[in-house]
Coordinates of C-alpha atoms in Angstrom, one line a residue:
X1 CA 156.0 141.6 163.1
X2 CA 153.3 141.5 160.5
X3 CA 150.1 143.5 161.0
X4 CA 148.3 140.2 161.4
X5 CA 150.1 139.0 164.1
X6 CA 149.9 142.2 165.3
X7 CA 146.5 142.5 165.1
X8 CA 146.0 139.0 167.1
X9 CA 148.2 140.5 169.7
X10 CA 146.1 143.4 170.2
X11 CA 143.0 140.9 170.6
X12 CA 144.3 138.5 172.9
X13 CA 145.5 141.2 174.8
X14 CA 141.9 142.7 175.2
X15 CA 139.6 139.7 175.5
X16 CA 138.3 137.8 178.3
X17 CA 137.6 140.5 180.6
X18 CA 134.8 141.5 182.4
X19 CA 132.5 144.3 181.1
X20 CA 132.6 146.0 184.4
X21 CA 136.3 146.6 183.8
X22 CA 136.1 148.3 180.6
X23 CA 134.0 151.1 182.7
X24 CA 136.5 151.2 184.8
X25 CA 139.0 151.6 182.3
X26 CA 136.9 154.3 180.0
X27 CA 136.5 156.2 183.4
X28 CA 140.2 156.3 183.5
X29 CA 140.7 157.3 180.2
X30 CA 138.4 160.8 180.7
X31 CA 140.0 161.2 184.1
X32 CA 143.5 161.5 182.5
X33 CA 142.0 163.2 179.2
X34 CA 141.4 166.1 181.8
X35 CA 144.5 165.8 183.6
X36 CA 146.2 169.5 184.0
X37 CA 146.4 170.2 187.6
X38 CA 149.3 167.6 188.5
X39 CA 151.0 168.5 185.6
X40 CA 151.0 172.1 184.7
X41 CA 150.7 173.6 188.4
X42 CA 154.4 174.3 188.8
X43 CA 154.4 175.9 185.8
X44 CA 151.2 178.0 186.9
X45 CA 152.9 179.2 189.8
X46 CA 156.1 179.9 187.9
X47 CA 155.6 181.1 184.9
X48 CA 152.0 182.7 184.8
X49 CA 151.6 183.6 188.4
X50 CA 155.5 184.9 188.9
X51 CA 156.7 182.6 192.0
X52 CA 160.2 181.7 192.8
X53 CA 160.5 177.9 192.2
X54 CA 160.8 177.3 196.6
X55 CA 157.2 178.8 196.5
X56 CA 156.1 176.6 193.7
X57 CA 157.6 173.6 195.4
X58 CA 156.0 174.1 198.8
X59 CA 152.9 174.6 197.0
X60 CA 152.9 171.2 194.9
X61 CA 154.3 169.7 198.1
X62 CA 151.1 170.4 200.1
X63 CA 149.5 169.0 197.0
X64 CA 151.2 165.8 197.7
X65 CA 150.6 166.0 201.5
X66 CA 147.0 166.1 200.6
X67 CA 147.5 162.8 198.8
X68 CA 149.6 161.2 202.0
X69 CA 146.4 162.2 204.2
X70 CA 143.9 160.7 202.2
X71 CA 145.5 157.6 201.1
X72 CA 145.4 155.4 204.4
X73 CA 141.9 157.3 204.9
X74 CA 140.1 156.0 201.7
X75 CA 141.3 152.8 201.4
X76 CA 139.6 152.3 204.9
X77 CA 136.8 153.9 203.5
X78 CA 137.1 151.5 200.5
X79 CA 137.0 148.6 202.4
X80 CA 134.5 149.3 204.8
X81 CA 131.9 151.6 202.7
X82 CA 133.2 149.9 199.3
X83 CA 134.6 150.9 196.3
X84 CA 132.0 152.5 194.2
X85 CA 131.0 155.2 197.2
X86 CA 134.7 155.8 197.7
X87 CA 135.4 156.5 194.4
X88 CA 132.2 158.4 193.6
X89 CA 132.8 160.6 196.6
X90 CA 136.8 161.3 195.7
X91 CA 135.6 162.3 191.9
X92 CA 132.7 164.5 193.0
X93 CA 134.9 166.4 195.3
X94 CA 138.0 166.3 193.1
X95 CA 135.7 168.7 190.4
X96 CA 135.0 171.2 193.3
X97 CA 138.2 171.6 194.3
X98 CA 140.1 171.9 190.8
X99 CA 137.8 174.5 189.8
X100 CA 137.9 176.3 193.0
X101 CA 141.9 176.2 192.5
X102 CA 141.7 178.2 189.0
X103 CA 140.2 181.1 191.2
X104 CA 142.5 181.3 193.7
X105 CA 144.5 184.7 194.1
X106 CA 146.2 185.1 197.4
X107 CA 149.2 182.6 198.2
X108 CA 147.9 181.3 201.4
X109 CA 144.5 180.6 199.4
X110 CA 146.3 178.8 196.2
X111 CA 148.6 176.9 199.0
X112 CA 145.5 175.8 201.1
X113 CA 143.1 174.8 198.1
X114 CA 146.0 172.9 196.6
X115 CA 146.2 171.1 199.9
X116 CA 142.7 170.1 199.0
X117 CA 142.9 169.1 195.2
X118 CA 145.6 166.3 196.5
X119 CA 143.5 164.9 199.0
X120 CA 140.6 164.3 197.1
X121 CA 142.3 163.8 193.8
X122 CA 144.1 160.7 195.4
X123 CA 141.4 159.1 197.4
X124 CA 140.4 157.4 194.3
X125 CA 143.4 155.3 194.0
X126 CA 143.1 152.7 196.2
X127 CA 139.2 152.2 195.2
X128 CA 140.3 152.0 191.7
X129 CA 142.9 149.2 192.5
X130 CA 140.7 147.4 194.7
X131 CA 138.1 147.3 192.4
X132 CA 139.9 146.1 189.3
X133 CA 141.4 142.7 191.8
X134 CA 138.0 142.6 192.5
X135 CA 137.0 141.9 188.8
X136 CA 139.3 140.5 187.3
X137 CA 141.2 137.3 187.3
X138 CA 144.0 136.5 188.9
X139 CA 145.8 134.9 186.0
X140 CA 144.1 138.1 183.8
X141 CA 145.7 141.3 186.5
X142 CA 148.7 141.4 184.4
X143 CA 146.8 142.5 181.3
X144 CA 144.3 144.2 183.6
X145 CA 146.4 146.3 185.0
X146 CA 148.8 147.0 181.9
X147 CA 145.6 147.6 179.5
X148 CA 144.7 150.4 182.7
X149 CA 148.1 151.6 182.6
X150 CA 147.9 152.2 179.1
X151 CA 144.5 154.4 179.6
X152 CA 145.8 156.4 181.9
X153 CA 149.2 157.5 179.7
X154 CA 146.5 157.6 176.3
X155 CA 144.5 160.3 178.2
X156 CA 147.9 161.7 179.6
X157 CA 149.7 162.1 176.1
X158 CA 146.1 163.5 174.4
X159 CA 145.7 166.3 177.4
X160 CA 149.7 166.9 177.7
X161 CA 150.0 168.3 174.0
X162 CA 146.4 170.4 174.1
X163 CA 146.8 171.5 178.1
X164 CA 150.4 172.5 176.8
X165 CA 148.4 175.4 174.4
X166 CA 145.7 175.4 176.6
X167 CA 148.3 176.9 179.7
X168 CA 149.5 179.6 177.2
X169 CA 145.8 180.6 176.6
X170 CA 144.4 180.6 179.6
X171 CA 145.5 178.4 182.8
X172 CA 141.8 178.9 184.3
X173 CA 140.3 176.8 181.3
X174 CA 142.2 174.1 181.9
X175 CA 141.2 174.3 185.9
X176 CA 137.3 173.9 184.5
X177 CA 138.2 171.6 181.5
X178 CA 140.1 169.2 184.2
X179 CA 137.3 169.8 186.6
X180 CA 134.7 168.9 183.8
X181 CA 136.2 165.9 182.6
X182 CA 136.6 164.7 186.4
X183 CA 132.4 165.1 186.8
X184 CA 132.4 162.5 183.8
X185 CA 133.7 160.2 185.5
X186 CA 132.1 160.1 188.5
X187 CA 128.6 159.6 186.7
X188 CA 130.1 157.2 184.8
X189 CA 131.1 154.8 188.0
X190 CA 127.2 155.7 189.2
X191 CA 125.7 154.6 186.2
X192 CA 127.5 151.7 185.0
X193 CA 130.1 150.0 188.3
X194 CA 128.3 147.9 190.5
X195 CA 129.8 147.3 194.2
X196 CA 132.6 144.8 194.1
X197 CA 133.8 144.6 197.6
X198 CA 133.9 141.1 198.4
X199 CA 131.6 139.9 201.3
X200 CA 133.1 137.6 204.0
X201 CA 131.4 134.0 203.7
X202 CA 129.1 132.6 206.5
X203 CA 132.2 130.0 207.4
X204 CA 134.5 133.0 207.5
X205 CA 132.2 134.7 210.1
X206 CA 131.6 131.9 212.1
X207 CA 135.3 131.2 212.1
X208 CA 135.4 134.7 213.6
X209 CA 138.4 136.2 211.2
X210 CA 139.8 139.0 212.6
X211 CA 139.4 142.1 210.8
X212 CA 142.6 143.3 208.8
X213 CA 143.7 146.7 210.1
X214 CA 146.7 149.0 209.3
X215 CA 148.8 147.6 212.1
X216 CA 148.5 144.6 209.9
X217 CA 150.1 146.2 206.8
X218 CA 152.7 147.5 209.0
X219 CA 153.5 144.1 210.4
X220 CA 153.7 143.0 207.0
X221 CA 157.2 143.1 206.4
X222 CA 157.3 141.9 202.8
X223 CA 154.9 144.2 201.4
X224 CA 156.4 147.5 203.4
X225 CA 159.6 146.7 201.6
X226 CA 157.6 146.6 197.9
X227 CA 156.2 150.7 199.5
X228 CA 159.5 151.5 200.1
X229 CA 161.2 150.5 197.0
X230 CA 157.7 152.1 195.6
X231 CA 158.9 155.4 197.7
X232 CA 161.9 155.4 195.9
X233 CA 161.0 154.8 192.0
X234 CA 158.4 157.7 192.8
X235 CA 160.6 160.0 193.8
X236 CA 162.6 159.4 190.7
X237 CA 159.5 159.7 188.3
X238 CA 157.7 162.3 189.8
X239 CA 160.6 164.4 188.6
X240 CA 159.0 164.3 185.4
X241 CA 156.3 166.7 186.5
X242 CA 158.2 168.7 189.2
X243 CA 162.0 168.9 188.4
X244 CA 161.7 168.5 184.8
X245 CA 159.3 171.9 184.0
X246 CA 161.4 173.8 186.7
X247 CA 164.7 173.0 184.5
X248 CA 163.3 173.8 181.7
X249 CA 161.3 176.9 182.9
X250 CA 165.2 178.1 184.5
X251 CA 166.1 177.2 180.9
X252 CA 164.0 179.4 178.6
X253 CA 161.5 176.7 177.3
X254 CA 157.9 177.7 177.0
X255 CA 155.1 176.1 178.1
X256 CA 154.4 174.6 175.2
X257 CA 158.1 173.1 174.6
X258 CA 157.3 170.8 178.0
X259 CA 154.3 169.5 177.3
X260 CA 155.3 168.4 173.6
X261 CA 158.3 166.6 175.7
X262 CA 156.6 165.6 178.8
X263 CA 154.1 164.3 176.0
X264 CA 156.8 162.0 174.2
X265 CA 156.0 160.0 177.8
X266 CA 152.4 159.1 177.1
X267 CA 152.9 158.4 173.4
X268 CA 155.1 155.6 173.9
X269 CA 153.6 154.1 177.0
X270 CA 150.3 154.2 174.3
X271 CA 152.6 152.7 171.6
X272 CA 154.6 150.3 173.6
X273 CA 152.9 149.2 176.6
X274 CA 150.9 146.8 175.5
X275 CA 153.5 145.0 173.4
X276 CA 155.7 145.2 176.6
X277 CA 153.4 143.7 178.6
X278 CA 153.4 140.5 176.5
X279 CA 156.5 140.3 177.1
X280 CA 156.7 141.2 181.0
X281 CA 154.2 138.6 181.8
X282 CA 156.9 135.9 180.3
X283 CA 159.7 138.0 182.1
X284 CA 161.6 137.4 185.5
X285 CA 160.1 140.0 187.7
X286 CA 163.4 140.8 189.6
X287 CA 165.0 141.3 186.7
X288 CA 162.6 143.2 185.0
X289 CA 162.4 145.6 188.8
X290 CA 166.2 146.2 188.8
X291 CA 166.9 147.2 185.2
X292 CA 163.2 149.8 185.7
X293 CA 165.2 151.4 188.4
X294 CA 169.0 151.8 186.7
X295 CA 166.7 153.1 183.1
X296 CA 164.8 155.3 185.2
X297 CA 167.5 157.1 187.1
X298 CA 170.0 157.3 184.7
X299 CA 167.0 158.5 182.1
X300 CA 166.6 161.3 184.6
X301 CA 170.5 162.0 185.2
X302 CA 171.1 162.2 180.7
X303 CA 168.6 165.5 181.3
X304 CA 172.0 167.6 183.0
X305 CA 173.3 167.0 179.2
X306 CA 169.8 167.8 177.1
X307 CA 169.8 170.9 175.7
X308 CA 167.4 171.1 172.8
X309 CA 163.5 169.9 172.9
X310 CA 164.3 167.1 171.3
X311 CA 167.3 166.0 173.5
X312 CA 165.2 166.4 176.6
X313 CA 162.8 164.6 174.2
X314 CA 165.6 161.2 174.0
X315 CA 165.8 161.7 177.7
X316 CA 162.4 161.3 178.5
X317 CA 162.1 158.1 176.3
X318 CA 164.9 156.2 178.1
X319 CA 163.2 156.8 181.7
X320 CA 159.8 156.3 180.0
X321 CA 160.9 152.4 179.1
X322 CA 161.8 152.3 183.2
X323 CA 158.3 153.3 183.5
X324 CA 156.1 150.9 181.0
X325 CA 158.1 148.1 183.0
X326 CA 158.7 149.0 186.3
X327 CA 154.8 150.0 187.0
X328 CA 152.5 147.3 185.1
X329 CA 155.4 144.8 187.6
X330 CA 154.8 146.2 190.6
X331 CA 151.2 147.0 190.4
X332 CA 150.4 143.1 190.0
X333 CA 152.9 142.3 192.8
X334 CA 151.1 144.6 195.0
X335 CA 147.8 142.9 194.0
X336 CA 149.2 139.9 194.3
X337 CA 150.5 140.5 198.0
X338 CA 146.7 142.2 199.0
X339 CA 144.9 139.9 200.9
X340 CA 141.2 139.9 200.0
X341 CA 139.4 141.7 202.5
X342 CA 142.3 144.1 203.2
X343 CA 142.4 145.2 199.7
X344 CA 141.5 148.6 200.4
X345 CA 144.2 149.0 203.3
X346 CA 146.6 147.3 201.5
X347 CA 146.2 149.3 198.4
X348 CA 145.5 152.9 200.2
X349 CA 149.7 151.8 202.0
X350 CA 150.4 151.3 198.5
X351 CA 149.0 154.7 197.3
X352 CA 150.7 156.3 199.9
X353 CA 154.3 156.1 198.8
X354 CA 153.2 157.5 195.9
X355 CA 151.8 160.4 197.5
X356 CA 154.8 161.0 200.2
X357 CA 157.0 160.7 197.1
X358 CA 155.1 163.8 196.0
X359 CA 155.3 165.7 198.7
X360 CA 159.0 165.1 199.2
X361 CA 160.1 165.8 194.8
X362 CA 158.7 169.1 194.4
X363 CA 160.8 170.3 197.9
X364 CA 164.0 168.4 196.6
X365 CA 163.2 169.3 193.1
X366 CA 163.1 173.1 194.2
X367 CA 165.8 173.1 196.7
X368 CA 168.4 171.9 194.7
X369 CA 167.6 173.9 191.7
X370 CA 167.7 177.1 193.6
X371 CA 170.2 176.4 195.6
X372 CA 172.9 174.2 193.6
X373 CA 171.1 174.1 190.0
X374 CA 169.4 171.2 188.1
X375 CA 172.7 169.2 187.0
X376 CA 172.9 168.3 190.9
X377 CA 169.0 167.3 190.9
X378 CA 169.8 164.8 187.9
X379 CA 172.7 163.5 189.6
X380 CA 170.9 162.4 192.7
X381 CA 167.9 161.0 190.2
X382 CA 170.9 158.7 189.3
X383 CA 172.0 157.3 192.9
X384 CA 168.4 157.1 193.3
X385 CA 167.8 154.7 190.6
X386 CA 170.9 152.9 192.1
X387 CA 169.7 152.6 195.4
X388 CA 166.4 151.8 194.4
X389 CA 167.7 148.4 191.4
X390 CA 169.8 147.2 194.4
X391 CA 166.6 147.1 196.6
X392 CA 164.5 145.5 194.4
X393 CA 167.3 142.8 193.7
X394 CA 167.4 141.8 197.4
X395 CA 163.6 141.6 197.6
X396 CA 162.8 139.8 195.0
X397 CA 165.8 137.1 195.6
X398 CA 164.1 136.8 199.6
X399 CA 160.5 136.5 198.5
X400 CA 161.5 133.8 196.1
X401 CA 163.5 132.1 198.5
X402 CA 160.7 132.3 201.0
X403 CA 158.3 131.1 198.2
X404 CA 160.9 128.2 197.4
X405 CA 161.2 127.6 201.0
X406 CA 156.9 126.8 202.0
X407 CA 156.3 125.0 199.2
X408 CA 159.0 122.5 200.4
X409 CA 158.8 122.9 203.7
X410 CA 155.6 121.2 205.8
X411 CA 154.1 120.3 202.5
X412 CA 151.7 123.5 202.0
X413 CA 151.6 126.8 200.5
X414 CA 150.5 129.3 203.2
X415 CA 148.6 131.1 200.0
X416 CA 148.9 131.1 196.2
X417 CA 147.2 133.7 193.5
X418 CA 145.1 130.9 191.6
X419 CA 142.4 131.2 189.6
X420 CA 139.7 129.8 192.0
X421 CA 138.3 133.0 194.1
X422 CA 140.9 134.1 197.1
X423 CA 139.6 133.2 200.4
X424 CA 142.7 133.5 202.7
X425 CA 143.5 136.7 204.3
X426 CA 146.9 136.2 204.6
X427 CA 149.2 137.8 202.5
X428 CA 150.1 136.0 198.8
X429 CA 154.0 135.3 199.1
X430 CA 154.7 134.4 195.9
X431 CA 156.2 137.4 193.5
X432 CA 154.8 136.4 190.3
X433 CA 155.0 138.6 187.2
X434 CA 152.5 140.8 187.8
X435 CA 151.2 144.5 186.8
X436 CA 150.0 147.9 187.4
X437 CA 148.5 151.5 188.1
X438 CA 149.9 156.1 188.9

């Protein structure tokens, strides 16, 4: 490809979006620019601090419990205060409770304030996503959420390489750095994001539409199967943060030698995503789910064969290819699926099998590593990634069949994701080629 047609790539790629989304997007740039907490604290506890890799794994463990407790909250408190306040709120508190974690010395302490960091650091999530289908374009999510995508693994790449020689420094400066950088943001979304939660129209009201609960996104069977399969590829690339620096810490590699691997990750989601994207939006998403899931286990499984930097470095690009495609996908099927004024619900469910995936791979991460070592970890990675491409094949062959089915059944399409403003609640059954978030 010649740099002029790579150069009009890169511009249709980035135009016709709303200014309100490039805030967003800058805000996630400086948010992931600071990221250290969720990716250095096992080795904090490990390495700097001296605990056995079962302590470390409870401890990032209650991290993730923190996440599982405030996902359902804020995206109820996205929908019904709005995004903006949400997200404001979950930034503010986020800062506090990073820096208060650098100063933690007793175990119960550092257990109980990491319990914290994960609840606040994750009630942003579902504000974020709510807000950017607010904004954006149906027909323009794909791109949305890829170009998103893409800021969070540019800020992850940056801080991954300098948090690496940051850690062997000093691990409380990159506590205040992240906590910093997380206070950026959140004047950011005061000064320049306006409220995007849609208001329900006077005929909606006087058609008295019931409010969408979360007994409504448990009845939703088609989107609790897209969380599940979400449970599952979590699980798989969380190990990237949890199983991966344990290995390697059991393996005599410094902290420095993961983040210049763990940094290979962001580098080519920056290089490649947006070239990928291009083509995912032309793609067959079931196809494009199940062959995610088999590169993303079997990414994870070639680690039990790495042995050098740069062989856990080759292993780390394979599952990071299962990662530029399987997330942008799923993220816009998710969006997609989100009826309008449940966004915040339907997004907080979403964020939660993200967050119970985090609990659960530091524990399985650290059990099997002390009690059978790593090679068994990177096995079950593997079965995972099985399980998880045979799941999203039978999903996305009944959600097109159901698609296939109403538009030639009574002559209707219960709803579509078209370019006019979404006014029906219901559910969008179609699973187009969509994108994502992390």
């Amino acid at each position: 490809m010649s740099v002029a047609s790579l150069g009009r790539a890169a511009r249709e790629s980035v135009s016709g979006l709303p200014r309100e989304f490039w805030w967003l997007w800058t805000s996630t740039l400086v948010n992931r620019l600071g990221a250290f907490v969720a990716t250095f604290l096992t080795l904090y506890l490990t390495v700097d601090r001296g605990y056995s890799a079962s302590f470390a794994g409870l401890v990032v463990a209650l991290h993730g419990l923190g996440g599982v407790i405030s996902s359902l909250v804020a995206g109820v408190m996205t929908d019904r205060l709005g995004r903006r306040p949400t997200l404001m709120a979950a930034q503010a508190s986020t800062a506090f409770s990073v820096a208060l974690l650098g100063f933690m010395q007793h175990p119960a302490a550092i257990a109980a304030v990491a319990l914290l960091v994960g609840m606040t650091s994750n009630a942003s999530r579902p504000a974020v996503q709510a807000m950017m289908a607010d904004i954006v374009r149906p027909e323009d999510q794909v791109r949305a959420f890829a170009l998103n995508y893409w800021a969070i693994n540019l800020g992850f790449a940056v801080s991954a390489t300098a948090a690496g020689f940051v850690a062997e420094y000093s691990y409380l400066a990159g506590f205040l750095g992240e906590a910093a950088l997380t206070l950026v943001c959140a004047v950011l979304v005061y000064v320049k994001l306006p409220e995007s939660r849609p208001e329900r129209t006077a005929a909606q009201k006087a058609a008295a539409e019931p409010e969408i609960g979360l007994g409504t996104v448990l009845r939703d069977g088609r989107f609790m199967g897209v969380v599940g399969l979400s449970f599952l590829i979590s699980l798989i690339f969380m190990q990237g943060s949890f199983g991966l620096p344990l290995a390697m810490g059991r393996g005599g590699f410094s902290a420095g030698d993961y983040g210049l691997v763990i940094a290979a990750n962001g580098l080519l989601i920056v290089l490649l995503q947006i070239p990928v994207t291009r083509f995912i939006e032309k793609g067959e998403p079931q196809k494009l789910l199940v062959v995610s899931a088999l590169l993303a286990g079997y990414g994870f499984g070639l680690t039990a064969f790495a042995g050098s930097v740069w062989s856990l470095g080759l292993t780390v690009c394979v599952w990071t290819l299962a990662e530029i495609i399987n997330s942008p996908t799923q993220m816009g099927l998710v969006a997609r699926l989100s009826p309008l004024h449940g966004r915040g619900r339907y997004q907080g469910m979403y964020t939660m099998s993200w967050a119970v995936a985090s609990l659960l791979a530091p524990l399985m991460a650290g059990f099997m590593i002390d009690r059978w070592g790593a090679g068994w970890l990177w096995a079950s990675v593997a079965l995972l990634g099985t399980v998880a491409a045979l799941g999203y094949w039978l999903l996305m062959r009944n959600l097109a069949e159901t698609q296939t089915q109403t538009e030639t059944g009574a002559g209707s399409v219960v709803s579509a994701p078209a370019a006019a403003p979404a006014a029906a609640p219901a559910p969008v059954t179609a699973p187009a080629p969509a994108a994502v978030e992390a």
